[in-house]
Every structure is written in structure tokens, then in C-alpha cells.
Tab-separated table of C-alpha atoms (C1' of nucleotides) in Angstrom:
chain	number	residue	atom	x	y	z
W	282	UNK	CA	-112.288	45.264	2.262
W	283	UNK	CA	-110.241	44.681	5.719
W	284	UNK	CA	-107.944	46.722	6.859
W	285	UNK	CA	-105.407	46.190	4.667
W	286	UNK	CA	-106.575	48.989	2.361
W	287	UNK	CA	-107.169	51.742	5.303
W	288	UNK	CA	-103.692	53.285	6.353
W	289	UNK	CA	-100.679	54.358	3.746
W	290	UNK	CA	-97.817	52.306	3.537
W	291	UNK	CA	-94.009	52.983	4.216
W	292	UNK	CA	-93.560	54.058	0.779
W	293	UNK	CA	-96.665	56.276	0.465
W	294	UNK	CA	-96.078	57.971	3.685
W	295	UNK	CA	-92.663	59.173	2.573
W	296	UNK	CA	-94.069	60.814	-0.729
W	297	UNK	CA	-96.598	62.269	1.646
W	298	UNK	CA	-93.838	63.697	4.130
W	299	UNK	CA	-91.391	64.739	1.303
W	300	UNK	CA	-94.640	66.093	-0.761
W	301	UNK	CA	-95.706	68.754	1.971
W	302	UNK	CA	-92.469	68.855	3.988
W	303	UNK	CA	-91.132	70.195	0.486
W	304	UNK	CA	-94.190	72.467	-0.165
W	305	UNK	CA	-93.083	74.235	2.963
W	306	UNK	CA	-89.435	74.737	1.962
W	307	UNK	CA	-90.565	76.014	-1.199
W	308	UNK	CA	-92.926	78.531	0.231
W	309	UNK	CA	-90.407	80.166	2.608
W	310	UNK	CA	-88.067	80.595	0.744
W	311	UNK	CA	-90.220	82.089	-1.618
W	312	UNK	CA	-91.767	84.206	0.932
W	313	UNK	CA	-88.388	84.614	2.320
W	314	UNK	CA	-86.714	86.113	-0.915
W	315	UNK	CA	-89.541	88.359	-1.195
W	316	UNK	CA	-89.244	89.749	2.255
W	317	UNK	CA	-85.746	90.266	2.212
W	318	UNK	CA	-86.415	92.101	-2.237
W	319	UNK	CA	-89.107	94.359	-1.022
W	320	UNK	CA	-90.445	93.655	2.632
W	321	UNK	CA	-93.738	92.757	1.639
W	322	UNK	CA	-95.282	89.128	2.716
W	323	UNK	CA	-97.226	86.762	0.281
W	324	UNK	CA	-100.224	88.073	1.854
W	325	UNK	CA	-99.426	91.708	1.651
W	326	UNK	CA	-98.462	91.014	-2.344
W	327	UNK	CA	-101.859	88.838	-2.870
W	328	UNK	CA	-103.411	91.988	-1.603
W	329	UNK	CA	-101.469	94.583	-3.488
W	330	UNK	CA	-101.818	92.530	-6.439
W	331	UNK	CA	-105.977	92.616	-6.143
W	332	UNK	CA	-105.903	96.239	-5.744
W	333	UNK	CA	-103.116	97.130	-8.435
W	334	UNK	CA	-105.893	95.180	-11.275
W	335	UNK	CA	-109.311	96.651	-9.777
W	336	UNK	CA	-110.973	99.460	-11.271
W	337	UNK	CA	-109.497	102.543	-9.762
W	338	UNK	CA	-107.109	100.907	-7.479
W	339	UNK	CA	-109.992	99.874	-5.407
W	340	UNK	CA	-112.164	97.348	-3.990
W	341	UNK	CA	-115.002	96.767	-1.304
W	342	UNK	CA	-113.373	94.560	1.121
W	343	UNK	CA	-115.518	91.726	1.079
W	344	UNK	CA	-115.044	92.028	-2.796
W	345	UNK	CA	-111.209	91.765	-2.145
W	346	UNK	CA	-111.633	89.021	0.488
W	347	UNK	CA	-113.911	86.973	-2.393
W	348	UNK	CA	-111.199	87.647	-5.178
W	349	UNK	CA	-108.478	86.132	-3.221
W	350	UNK	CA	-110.127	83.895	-1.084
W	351	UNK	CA	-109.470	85.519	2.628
W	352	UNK	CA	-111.802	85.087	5.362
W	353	UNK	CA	-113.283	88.726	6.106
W	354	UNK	CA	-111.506	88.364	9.391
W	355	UNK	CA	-108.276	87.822	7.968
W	356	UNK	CA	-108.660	90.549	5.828
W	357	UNK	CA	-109.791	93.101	8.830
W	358	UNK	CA	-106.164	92.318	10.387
W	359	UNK	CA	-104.038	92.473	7.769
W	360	UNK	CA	-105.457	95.551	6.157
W	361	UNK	CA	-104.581	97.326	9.708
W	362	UNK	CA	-101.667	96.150	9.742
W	363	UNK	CA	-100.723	97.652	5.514
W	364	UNK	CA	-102.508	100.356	6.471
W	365	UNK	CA	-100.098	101.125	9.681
W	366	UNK	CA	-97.227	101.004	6.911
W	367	UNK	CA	-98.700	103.467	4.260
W	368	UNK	CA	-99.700	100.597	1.631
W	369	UNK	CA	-103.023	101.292	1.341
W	370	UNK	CA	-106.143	103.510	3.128
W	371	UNK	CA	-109.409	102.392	4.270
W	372	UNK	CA	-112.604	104.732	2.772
W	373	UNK	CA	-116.420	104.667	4.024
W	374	UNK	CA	-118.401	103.131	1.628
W	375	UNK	CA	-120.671	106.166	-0.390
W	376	UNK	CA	-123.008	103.497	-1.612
W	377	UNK	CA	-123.545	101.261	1.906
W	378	UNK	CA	-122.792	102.878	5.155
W	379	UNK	CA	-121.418	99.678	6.820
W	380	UNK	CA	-118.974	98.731	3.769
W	381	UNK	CA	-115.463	99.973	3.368
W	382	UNK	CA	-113.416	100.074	0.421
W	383	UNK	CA	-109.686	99.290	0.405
W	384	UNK	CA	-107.297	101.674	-1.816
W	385	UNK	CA	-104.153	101.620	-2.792
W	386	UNK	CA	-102.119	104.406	-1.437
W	387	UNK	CA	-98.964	105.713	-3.679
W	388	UNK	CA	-96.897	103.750	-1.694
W	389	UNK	CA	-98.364	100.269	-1.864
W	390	UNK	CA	-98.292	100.997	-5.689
W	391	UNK	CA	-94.750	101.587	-5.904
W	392	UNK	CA	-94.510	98.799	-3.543
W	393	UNK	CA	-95.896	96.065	-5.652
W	394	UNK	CA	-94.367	97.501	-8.751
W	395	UNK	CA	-91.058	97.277	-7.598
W	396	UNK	CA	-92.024	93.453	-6.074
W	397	UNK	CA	-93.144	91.473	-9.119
W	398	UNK	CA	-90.018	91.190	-11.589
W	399	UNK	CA	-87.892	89.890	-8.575
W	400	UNK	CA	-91.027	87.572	-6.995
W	401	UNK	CA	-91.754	85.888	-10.441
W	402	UNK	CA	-88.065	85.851	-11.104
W	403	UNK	CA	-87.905	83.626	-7.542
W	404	UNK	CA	-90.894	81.196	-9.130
W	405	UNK	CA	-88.777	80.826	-12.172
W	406	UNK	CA	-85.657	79.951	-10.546
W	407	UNK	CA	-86.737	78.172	-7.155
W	408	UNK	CA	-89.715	75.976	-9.243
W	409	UNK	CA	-90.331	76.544	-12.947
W	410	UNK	CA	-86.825	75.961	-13.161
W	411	UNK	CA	-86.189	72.766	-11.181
W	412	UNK	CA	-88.553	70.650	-12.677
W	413	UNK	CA	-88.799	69.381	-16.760
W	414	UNK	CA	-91.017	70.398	-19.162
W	415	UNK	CA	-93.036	66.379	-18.160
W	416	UNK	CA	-92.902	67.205	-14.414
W	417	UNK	CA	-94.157	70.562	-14.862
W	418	UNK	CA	-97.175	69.106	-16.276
W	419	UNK	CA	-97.683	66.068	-14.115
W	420	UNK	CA	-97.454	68.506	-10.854
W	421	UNK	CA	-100.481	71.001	-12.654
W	422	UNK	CA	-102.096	67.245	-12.866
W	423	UNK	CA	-101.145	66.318	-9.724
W	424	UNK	CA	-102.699	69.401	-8.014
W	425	UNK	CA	-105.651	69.461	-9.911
W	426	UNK	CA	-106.174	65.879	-9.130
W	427	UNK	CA	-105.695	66.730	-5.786
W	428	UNK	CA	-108.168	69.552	-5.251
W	429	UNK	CA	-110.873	67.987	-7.226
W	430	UNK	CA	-110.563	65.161	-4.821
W	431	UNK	CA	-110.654	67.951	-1.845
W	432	UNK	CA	-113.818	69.178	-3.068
W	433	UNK	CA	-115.694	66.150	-3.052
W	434	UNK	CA	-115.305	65.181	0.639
A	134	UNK	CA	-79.689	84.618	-22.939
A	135	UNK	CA	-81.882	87.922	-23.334
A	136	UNK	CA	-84.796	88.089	-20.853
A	137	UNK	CA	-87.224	85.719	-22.379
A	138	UNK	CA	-86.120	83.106	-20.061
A	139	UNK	CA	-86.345	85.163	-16.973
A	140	UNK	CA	-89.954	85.229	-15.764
A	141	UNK	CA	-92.559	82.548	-15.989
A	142	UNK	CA	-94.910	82.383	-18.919
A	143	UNK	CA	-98.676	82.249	-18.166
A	144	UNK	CA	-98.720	78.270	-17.893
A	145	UNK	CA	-95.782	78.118	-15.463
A	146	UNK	CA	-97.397	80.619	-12.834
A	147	UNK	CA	-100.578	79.099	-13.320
A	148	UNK	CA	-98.949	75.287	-12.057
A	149	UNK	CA	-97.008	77.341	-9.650
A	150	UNK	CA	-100.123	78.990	-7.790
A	151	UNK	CA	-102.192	75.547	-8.215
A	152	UNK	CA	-99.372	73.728	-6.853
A	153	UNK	CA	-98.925	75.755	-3.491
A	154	UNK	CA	-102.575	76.562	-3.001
A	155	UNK	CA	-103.183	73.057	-3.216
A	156	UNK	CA	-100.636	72.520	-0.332
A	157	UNK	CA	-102.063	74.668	1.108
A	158	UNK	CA	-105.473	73.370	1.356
A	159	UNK	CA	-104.603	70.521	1.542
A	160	UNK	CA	-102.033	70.976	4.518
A	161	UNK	CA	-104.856	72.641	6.256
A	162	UNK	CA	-107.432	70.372	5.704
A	163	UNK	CA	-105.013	67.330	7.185
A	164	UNK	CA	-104.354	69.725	10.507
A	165	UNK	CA	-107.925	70.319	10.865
A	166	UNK	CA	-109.129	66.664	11.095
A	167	UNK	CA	-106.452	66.222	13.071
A	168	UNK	CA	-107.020	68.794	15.741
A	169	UNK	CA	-111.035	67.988	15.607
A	170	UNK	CA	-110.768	64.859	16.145
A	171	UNK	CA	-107.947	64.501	18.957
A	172	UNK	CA	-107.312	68.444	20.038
A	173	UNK	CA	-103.378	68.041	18.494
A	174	UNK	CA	-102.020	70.308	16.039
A	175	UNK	CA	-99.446	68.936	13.448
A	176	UNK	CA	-96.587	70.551	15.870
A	177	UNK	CA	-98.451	68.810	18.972
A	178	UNK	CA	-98.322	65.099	16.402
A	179	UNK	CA	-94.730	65.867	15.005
A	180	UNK	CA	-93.153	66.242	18.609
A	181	UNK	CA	-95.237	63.595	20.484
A	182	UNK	CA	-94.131	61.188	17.506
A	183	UNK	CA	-90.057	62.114	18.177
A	184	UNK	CA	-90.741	61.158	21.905
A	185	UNK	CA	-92.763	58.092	21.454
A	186	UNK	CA	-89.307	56.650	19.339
A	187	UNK	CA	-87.318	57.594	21.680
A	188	UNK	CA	-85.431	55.374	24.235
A	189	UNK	CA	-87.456	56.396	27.449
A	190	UNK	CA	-89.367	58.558	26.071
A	191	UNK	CA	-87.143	61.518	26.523
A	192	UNK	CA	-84.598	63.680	24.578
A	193	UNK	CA	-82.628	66.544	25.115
A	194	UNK	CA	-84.342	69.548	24.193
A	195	UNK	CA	-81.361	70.443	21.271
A	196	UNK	CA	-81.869	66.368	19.921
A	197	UNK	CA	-85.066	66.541	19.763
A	198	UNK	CA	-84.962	70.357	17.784
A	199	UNK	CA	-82.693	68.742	15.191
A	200	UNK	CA	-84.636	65.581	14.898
A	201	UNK	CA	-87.722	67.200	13.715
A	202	UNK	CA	-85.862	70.023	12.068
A	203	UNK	CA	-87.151	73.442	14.037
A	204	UNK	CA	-85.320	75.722	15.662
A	205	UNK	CA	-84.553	75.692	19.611
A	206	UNK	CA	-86.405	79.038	20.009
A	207	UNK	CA	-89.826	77.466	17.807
A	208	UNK	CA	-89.361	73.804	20.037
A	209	UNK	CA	-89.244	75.879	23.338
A	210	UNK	CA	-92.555	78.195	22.852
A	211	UNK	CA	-94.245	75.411	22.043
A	212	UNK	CA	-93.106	73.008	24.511
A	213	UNK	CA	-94.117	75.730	26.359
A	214	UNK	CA	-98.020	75.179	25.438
A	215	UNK	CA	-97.712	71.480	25.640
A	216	UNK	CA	-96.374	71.595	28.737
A	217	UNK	CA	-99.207	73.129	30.059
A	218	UNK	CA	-101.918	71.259	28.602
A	219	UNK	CA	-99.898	68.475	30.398
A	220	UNK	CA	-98.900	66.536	27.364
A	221	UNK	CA	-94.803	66.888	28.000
A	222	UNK	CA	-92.805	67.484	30.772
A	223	UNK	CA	-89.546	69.004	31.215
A	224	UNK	CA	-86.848	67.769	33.783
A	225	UNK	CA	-83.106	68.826	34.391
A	226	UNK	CA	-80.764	67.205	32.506
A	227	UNK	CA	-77.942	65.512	34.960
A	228	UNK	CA	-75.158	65.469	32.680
A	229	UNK	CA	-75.713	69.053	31.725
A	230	UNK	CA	-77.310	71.641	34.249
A	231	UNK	CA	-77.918	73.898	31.301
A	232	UNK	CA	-79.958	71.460	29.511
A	233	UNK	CA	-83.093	70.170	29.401
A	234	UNK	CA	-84.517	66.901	28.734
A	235	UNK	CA	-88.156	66.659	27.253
A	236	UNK	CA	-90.143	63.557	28.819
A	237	UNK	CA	-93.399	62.067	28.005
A	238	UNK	CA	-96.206	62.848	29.737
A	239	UNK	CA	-98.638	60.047	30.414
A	240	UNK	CA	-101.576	62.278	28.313
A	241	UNK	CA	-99.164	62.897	25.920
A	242	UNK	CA	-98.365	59.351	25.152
A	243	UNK	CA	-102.467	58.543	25.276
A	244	UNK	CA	-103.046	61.412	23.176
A	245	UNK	CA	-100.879	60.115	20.064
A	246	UNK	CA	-101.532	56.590	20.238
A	247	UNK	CA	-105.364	58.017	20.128
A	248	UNK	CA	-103.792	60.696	17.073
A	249	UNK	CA	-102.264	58.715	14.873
A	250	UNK	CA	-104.959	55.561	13.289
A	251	UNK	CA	-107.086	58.789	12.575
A	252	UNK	CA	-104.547	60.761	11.414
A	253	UNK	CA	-103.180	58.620	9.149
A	254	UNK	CA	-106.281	57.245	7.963
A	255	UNK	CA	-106.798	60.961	6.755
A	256	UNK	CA	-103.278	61.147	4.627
A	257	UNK	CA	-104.512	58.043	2.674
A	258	UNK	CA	-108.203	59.270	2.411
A	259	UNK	CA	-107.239	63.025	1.370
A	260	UNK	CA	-103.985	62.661	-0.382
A	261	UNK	CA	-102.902	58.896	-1.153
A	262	UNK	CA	-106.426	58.296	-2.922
A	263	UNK	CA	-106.708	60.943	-4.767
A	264	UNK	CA	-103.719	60.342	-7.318
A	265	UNK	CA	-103.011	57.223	-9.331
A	266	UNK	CA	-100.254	54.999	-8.668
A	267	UNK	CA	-98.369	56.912	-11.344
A	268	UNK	CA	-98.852	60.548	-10.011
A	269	UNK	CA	-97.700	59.165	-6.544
A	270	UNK	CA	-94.267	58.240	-7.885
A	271	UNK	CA	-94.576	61.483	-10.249
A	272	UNK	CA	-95.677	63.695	-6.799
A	273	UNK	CA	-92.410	62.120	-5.079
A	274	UNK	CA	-90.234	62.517	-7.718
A	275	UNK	CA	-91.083	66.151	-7.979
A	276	UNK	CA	-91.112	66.605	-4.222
A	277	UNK	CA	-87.079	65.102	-4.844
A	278	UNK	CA	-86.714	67.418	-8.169
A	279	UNK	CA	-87.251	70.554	-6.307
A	280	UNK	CA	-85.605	69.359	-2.725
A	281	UNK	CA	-82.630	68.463	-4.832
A	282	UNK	CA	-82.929	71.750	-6.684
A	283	UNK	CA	-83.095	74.588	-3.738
A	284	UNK	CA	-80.158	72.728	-1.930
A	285	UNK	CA	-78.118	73.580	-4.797
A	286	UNK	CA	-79.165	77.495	-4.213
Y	249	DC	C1'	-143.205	102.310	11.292
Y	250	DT	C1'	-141.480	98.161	13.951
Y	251	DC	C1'	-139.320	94.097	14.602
Y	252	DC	C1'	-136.274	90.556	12.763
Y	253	DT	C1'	-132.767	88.727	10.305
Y	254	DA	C1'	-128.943	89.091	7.159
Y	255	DT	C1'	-124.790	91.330	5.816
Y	256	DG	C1'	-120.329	94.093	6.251
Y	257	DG	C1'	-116.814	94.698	8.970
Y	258	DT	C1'	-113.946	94.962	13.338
Y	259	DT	C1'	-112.089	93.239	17.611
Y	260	DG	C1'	-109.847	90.249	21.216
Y	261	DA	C1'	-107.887	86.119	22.551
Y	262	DC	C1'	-104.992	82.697	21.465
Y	263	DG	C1'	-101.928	79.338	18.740
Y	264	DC	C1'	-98.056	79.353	15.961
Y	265	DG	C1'	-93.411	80.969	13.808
Y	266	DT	C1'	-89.252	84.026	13.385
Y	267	DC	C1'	-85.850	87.044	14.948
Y	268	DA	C1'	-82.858	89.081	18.167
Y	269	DA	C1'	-81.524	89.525	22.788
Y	270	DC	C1'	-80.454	87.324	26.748
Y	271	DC	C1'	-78.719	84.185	30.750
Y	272	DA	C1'	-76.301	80.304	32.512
Y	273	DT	C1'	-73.253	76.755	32.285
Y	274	DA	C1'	-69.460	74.286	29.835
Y	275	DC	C1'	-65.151	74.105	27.968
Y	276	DC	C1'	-60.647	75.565	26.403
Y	277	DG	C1'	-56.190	78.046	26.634
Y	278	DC	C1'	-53.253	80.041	29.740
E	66	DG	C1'	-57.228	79.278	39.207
E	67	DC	C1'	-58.901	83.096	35.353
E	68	DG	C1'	-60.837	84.919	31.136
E	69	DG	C1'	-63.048	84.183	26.778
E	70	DT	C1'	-65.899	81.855	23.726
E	71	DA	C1'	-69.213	78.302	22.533
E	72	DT	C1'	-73.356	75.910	23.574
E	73	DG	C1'	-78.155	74.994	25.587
E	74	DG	C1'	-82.104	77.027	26.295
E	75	DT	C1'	-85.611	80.791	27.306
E	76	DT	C1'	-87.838	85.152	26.555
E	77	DG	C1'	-90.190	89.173	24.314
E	78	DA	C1'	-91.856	91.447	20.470
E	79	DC	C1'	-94.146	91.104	16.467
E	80	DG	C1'	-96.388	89.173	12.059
E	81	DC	C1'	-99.789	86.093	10.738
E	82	DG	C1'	-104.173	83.038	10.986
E	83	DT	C1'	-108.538	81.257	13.172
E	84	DC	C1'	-112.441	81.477	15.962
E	85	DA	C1'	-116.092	83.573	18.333
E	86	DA	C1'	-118.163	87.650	19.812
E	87	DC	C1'	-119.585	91.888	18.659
E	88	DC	C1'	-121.604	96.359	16.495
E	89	DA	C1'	-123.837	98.823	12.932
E	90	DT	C1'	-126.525	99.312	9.079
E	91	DA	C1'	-129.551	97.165	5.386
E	92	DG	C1'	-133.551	95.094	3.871
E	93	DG	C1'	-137.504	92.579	4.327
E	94	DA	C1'	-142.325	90.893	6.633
E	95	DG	C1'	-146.084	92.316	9.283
DNA sequence: CTCCTATGGTTGACGCGTCAACCATACCGC
DNA sequence: GCGGTATGGTTGACGCGTCAACCATAGGAG
């Protein structure tokens, strides 16, 4: 095994660059047609989502952070910043003094409601939609392949 | 055409949140082997690479934008922090006194030739090996599929 | 009860990206 | 020359993400 095996070729490295380069398109304009539907991010969505399915419309943060796979830290910031805008409220925790629990206030309800036709409209169009029934398959493949690999390093 | 084809089925948003989370991961595991092992960030790589091509290792600020495909505003902050860590410099352009024209810096030049074995040693070991043959033509045909498709929006 | 560690969460600094405003020079019509 | 617009580039504010430090309470071990 020389070196011939160790860096990608011409041909590899421009699936690479078109695979993520094209990820990123994808995602902003996502992001971007949900910003300019509803003014929420991804991230504030991921979050109202979370909430909208828990138990009374509320979670203990670092049960939220776990569900959707935020660093606590994360979390801390971008709850402040929903919480400046009215989407949800912070409550002490009656069970663990340190703990907090996330709610969804009225408005981050209405919020998300009002968000998901048009975002899963935006999938539909901007991905479902561009790809055949075969590719649609080979890119779940493709990403499962992918991330199975990821966890193994 | 009633609304059964306007949102994505259970499938569909399933391969749609694999597919970007994937990217996602996978996007940051590539910048974080890069910046570990040779203190660059992908933005650092992607502009040192543009100025290593170039004929003297300099380009006006605006070729340079358009080459890599940011905006001037995004190019400027961060030549901004790579100007101070010493890896660019900027000069005054003598054809145009309200341009700019990047230039090399001697650590920037070390610091990609040092960047880019490792880095692309990393594409091939996280991304290239992971898929067959077949689901690297499938990935880029995909990555063309949806280009192709969100140009037409 | 008293330490000692683990856990829950927040904070501050900083890199990165976008948007909108801004300043200076260039260029064009007159 | 003069005035207007277009172009090149920077700046400031703000959202977002990571990292490291931090604070408070919880939950043992002795």
C-alpha cells in the first residue's frame, strides 16, 4: 500500500466539493425560505418542534438538548435569545433546584404552527422534488453509509 | 393535483433530515481535523488555496470574492482575522486607489502547503471511503440533480 | 454532618456569516 | 470642468456556534 491509495483523485474531489458545496446551498435556502415564511431559524423550529410534541409543552433543558442533539451550551444561548422574542419561558425546576424547564409560550405555539406547512412544503419542492424515486433512495443510502462510517472512527 | 403531492410523506423527510444532518456532521468533522491539526478553518483553507493559484500570489479583493463565491462584506471580516494572525496581507492596488489587492503572506503560504496532505487525506478517509464506487457517482449525480434543480427556482 | 465529585445550567469571549449603511474613488454624460 | 451613478471595499450590529470557565445544587463516601 504506497501512496497511491492515500489522497482522492481529481474526480473524487469534485463529488466531494459539489457534495457539500451543494449541501450548503440546499440548507440556506431552506433556512432562507423559512426566515423570510415565518422568521424563525432551523434552530429556533428544531426547538419549537421538541416542545410542540413533549408532554405539556415542556421539557427539562438538558432533556431538550438530548432530544435534538444540542450541546447544553448551545441550548443556554439560544433559549435567551427565543425567550427575548416571546417564543417560549424558562421555569425553576419543582423537582431539582438547579434544573430548568423550557415552555412553550402562546406565541412560539402559534409560531411553529403557522411554520410547518410552508417549511415541509420547501423540503418537497427544493429536495424531495428534484431527485427520482432511485436517487431518493441511494442519497438515504448514501447518508447512512456515510454516518455509519463517521461513527466508527 | 389536490394536496397529496404537497408535503413530504414520512420516508421523504426522514432522507431529507439524514441527508443534511449527515452534512452536517460530516462538514464539521472535516473542519475540525482540519483546524486541530494546522489551526485553519475551512474559510482560512478555501482563501489560502485561491491565493496559492494565483499569478503572484495576489488578487484583487472583488476577484478573489467571486472566485470562491462569498460576498465582499464575508471576504473582508475575515481577511480581517487572517490578516492579523499574519497569514495575508493587504496592499493598495495601483491601478485602482479604491481597491485592494490580497497578497500572500509568507505564514500563510507555509500554513497551506502544511494544510492541505492532511486535509485531504481526511476527505478520502471520512468521505471517499466510506461509499462504494457506485454511491460516489450516485452522491455526485445527486449533488448535480439538486444543483441543477434550485437554479431552475 | 462534612467533604468531594458529579450534574444542570449560564456566561463571556471569540470565530464566523448576513444585512444594511457607509465612504471613497472611478467613470460617464454634459 | 461639474454632477450623478456605479463600483470597490469596510464597518457595525446582530444571530449563531464552540470552548472554557464558572456557579449552584445534588448525591454519595467517610
Amino acid at each position: 500500500m504506497a501512496g497511491g491509495r492515500r489522497l482522492p483523485n481529481r474526480a473524487e474531489l469534485r463529488v466531494w466539493r459539489d457534495f457539500i458545496e451543494t449541501g450548503e446551498v440546499l440548507r440556506n435556502q431552506i433556512t432562507g425560505r423559512l426566515q423570510s415564511d415565518t422568521g424563525l431559524s432551523t434552530g429556533d423550529y428544531t426547538v419549537l418542534l421538541a416542545l410542540s410534541e413533549a408532554a405539556g409543552q415542556r421539557l427539562r433543558s438538558s432533556d431538550l438538548a438530548a432530544g435534538i442533539g444540542w450541546e447544553r451550551s448551545r441550548l443556554s444561548h439560544h433559549l435567551g435569545r427565543m425567550e427575548r422574542r416571546g417564543l417560549i419561558r424558562r421555569e425553576e425546576c419543582a423537582t431539582d433546584s438547579r434544573g430548568a424547564e423550557v415552555v412553550l409560550a402562546p406565541a412560539g405555539g402559534a409560531a411553529f404552527r403557522a411554520a410547518t406547512a410552508p417549511h415541509l412544503r420547501a423540503v418537497r419542492e427544493l429536495f424531495v422534488d428534484a431527485l427520482t424515486d432511485e436517487q431518493l433512495v441511494a442519497a438515504g443510502e448514501i447518508a447512512a453509509a456515510l454516518r455509519a462510517h463517521l461513527e466508527r472512527s
